Tab-separated table of C-alpha atoms in Angstrom:
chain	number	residue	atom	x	y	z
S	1	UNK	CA	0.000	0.000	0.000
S	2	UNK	CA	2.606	2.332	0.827
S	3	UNK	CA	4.558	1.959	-2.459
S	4	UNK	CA	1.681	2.488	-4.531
S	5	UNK	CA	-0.074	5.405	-1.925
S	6	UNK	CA	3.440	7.350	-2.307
S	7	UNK	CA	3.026	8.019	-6.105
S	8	UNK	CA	3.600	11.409	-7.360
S	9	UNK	CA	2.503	11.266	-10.228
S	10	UNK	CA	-1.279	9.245	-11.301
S	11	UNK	CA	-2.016	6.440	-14.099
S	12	UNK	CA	-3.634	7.467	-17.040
S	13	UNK	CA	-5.580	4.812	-19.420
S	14	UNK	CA	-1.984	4.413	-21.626
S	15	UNK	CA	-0.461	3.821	-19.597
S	16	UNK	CA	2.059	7.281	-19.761
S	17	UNK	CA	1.848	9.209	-16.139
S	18	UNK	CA	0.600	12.469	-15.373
S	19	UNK	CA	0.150	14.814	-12.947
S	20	UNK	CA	-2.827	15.615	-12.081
S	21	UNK	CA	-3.602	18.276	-9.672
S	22	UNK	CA	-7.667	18.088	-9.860
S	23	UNK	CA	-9.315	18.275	-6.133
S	24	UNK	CA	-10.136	14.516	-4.592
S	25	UNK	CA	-12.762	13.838	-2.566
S	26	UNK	CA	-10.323	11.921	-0.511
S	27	UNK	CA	-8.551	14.507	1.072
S	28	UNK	CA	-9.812	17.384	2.775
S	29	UNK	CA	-8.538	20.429	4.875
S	30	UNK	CA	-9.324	18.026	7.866
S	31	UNK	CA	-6.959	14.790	6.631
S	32	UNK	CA	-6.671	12.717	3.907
S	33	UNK	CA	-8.017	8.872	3.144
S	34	UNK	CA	-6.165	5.889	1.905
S	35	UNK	CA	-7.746	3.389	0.174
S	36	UNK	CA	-5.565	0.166	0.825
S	37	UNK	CA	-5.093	-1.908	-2.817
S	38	UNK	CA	-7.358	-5.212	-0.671
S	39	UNK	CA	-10.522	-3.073	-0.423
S	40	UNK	CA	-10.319	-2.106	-4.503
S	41	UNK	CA	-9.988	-5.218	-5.172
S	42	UNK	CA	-12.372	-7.154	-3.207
S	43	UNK	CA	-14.957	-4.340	-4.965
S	44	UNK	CA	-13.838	-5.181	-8.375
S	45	UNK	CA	-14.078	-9.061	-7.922
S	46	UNK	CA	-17.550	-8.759	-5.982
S	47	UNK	CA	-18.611	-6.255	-9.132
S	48	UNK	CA	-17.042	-9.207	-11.852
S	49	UNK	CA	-18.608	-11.530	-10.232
S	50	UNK	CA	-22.134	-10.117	-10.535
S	51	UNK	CA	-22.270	-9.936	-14.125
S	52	UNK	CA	-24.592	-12.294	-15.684
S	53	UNK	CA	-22.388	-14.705	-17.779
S	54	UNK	CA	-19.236	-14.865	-15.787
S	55	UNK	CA	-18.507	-18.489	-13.824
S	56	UNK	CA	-15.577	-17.758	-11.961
S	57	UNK	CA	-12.843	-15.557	-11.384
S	58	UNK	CA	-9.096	-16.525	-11.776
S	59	UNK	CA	-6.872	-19.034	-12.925
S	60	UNK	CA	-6.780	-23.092	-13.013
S	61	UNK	CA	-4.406	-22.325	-9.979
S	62	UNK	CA	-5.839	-19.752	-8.097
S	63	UNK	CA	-9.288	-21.583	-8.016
S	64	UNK	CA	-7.802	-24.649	-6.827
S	65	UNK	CA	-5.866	-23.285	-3.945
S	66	UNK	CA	-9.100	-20.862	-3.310
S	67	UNK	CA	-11.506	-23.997	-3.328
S	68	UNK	CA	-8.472	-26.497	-0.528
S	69	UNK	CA	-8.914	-22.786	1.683
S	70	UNK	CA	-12.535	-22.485	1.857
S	71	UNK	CA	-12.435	-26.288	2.576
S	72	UNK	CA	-10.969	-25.265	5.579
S	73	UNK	CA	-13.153	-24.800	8.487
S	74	UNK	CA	-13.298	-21.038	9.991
S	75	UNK	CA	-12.024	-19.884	6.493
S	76	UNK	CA	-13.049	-16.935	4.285
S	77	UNK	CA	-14.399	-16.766	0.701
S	78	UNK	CA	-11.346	-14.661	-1.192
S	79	UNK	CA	-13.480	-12.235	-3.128
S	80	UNK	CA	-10.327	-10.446	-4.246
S	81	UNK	CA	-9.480	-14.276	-6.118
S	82	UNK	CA	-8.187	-13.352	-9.668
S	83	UNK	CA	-7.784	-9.520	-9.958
S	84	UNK	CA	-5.561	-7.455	-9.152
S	85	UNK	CA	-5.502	-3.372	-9.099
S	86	UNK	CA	-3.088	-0.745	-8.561
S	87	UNK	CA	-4.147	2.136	-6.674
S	88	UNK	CA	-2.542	6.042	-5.835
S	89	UNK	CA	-3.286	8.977	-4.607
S	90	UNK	CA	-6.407	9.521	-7.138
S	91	UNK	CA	-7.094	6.683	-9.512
S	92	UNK	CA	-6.619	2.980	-9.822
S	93	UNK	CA	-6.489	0.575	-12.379
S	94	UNK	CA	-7.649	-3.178	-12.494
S	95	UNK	CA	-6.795	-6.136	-13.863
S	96	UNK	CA	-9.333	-9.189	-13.993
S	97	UNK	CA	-9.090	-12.683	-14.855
S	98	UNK	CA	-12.037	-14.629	-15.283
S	99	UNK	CA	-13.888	-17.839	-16.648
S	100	UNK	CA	-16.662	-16.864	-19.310
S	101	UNK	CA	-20.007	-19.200	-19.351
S	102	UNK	CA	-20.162	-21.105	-23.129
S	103	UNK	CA	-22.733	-19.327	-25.210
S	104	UNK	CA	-22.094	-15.973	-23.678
S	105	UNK	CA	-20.940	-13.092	-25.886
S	106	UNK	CA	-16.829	-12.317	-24.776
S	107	UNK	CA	-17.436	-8.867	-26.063
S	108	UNK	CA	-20.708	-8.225	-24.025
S	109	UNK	CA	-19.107	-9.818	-21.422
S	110	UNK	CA	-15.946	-7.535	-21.236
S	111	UNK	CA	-18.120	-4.441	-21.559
S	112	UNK	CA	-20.517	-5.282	-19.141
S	113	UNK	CA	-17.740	-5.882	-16.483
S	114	UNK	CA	-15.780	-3.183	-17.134
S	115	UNK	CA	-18.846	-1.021	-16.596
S	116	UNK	CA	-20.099	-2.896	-13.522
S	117	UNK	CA	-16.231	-2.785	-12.082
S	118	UNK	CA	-16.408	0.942	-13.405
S	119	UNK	CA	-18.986	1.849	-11.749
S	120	UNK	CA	-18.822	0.100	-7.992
S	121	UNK	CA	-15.322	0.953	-7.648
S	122	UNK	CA	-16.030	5.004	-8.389
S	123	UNK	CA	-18.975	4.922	-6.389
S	124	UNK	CA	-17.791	3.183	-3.391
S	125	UNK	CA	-14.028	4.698	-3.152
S	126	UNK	CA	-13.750	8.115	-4.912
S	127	UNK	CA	-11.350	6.981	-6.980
S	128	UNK	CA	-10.971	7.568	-10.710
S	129	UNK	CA	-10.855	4.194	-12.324
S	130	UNK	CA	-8.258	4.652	-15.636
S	131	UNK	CA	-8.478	1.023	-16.813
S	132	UNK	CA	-9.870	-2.561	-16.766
S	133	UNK	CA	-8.032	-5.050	-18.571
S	134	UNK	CA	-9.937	-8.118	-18.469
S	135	UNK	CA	-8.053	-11.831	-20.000
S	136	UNK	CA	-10.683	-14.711	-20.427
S	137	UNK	CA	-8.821	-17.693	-19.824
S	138	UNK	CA	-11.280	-20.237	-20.293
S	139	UNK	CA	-14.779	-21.073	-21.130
S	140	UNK	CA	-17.213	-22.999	-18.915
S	141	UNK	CA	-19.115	-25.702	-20.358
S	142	UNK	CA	-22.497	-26.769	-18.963
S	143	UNK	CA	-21.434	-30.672	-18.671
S	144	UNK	CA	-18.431	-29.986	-16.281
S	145	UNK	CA	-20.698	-29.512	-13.162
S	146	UNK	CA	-22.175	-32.644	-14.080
S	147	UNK	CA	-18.432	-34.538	-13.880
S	148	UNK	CA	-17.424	-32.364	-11.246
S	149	UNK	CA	-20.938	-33.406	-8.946
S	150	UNK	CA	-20.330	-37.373	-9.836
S	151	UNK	CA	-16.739	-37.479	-8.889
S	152	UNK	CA	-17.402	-36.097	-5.746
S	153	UNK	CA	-19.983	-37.812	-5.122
S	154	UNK	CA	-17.945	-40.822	-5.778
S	155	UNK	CA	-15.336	-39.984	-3.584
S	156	UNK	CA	-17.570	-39.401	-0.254
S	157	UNK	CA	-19.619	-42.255	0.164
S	158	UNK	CA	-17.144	-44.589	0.804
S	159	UNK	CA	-19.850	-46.913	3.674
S	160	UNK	CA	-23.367	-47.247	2.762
């Protein structure tokens, strides 16, 4: 947090820096508010996650280890799973990775993220949001629940 809330100059959508003296609504004659990089984040994934079409959010690997922690007992759901943001004085910027449903539109689907992400993250910090980058890794298919549900299944009842 402290490396990224030191920035002197602000992220701009290509990337290039500025600086940008325009008044924030985080800091007032009174003090100033940080926003730590966790709480962006955890925004972001909770505002991917809501779009219609979207199955999950991260990697092969990062869904794996999130699915052996919530397995724990006493453990957390990691809402911040698969993005990651960078955040300064002013702005941030995020960076998503996500599973798509099959059948769902990739280019509807980026633009109705980005806009839900857009908008929660403005909204809810104060922050100027520069960019989402999204990267679809992979595709859901309908019929993987189904092998999913029977090898679990499979694997539990062990007495009748």
């Amino acid at each position: 947090m402290a490396q990224t809330a030191d920035l002197k100059s602000t992220i701009t959508s290509t990337g290039a820096t500025s600086t940008s003296t325009a008044p924030s609504s985080l800091a007032s004659p009174n003090g100033v508010t940080t926003i730590a990089d966790t709480v962006v984040s955890k925004i972001a994934g909770l505002a991917a996650k809501d779009v219609s079409g979207v199955h999950a959010l991260g990697g092969g690997a990062a869904r794996a280890v999130g699915a052996l922690r919530e397995r724990i007992p006493g453990s957390r759901t990691n809402h911040s799973q698969g993005v990651s943001v960078e955040v300064g004085e002013r702005q941030a910027a995020v960076d998503i990775e996500l599973i798509a449903e099959y059948g769902v539109a990739i280019a509807d689907l980026a633009t109705a993220v980005r806009r839900n992400v857009i908008n929660s993250v403005e909204r809810m910090t104060g922050l100027e949001v520069t960019e989402v980058n999204l990267e679809v890794s992979d595709v859901h298919l309908p019929d993987e629940d189904d092998a999913e549900e029977t090898q679990v299944r499979t694997t539990t009842t062990r007495v009748q």
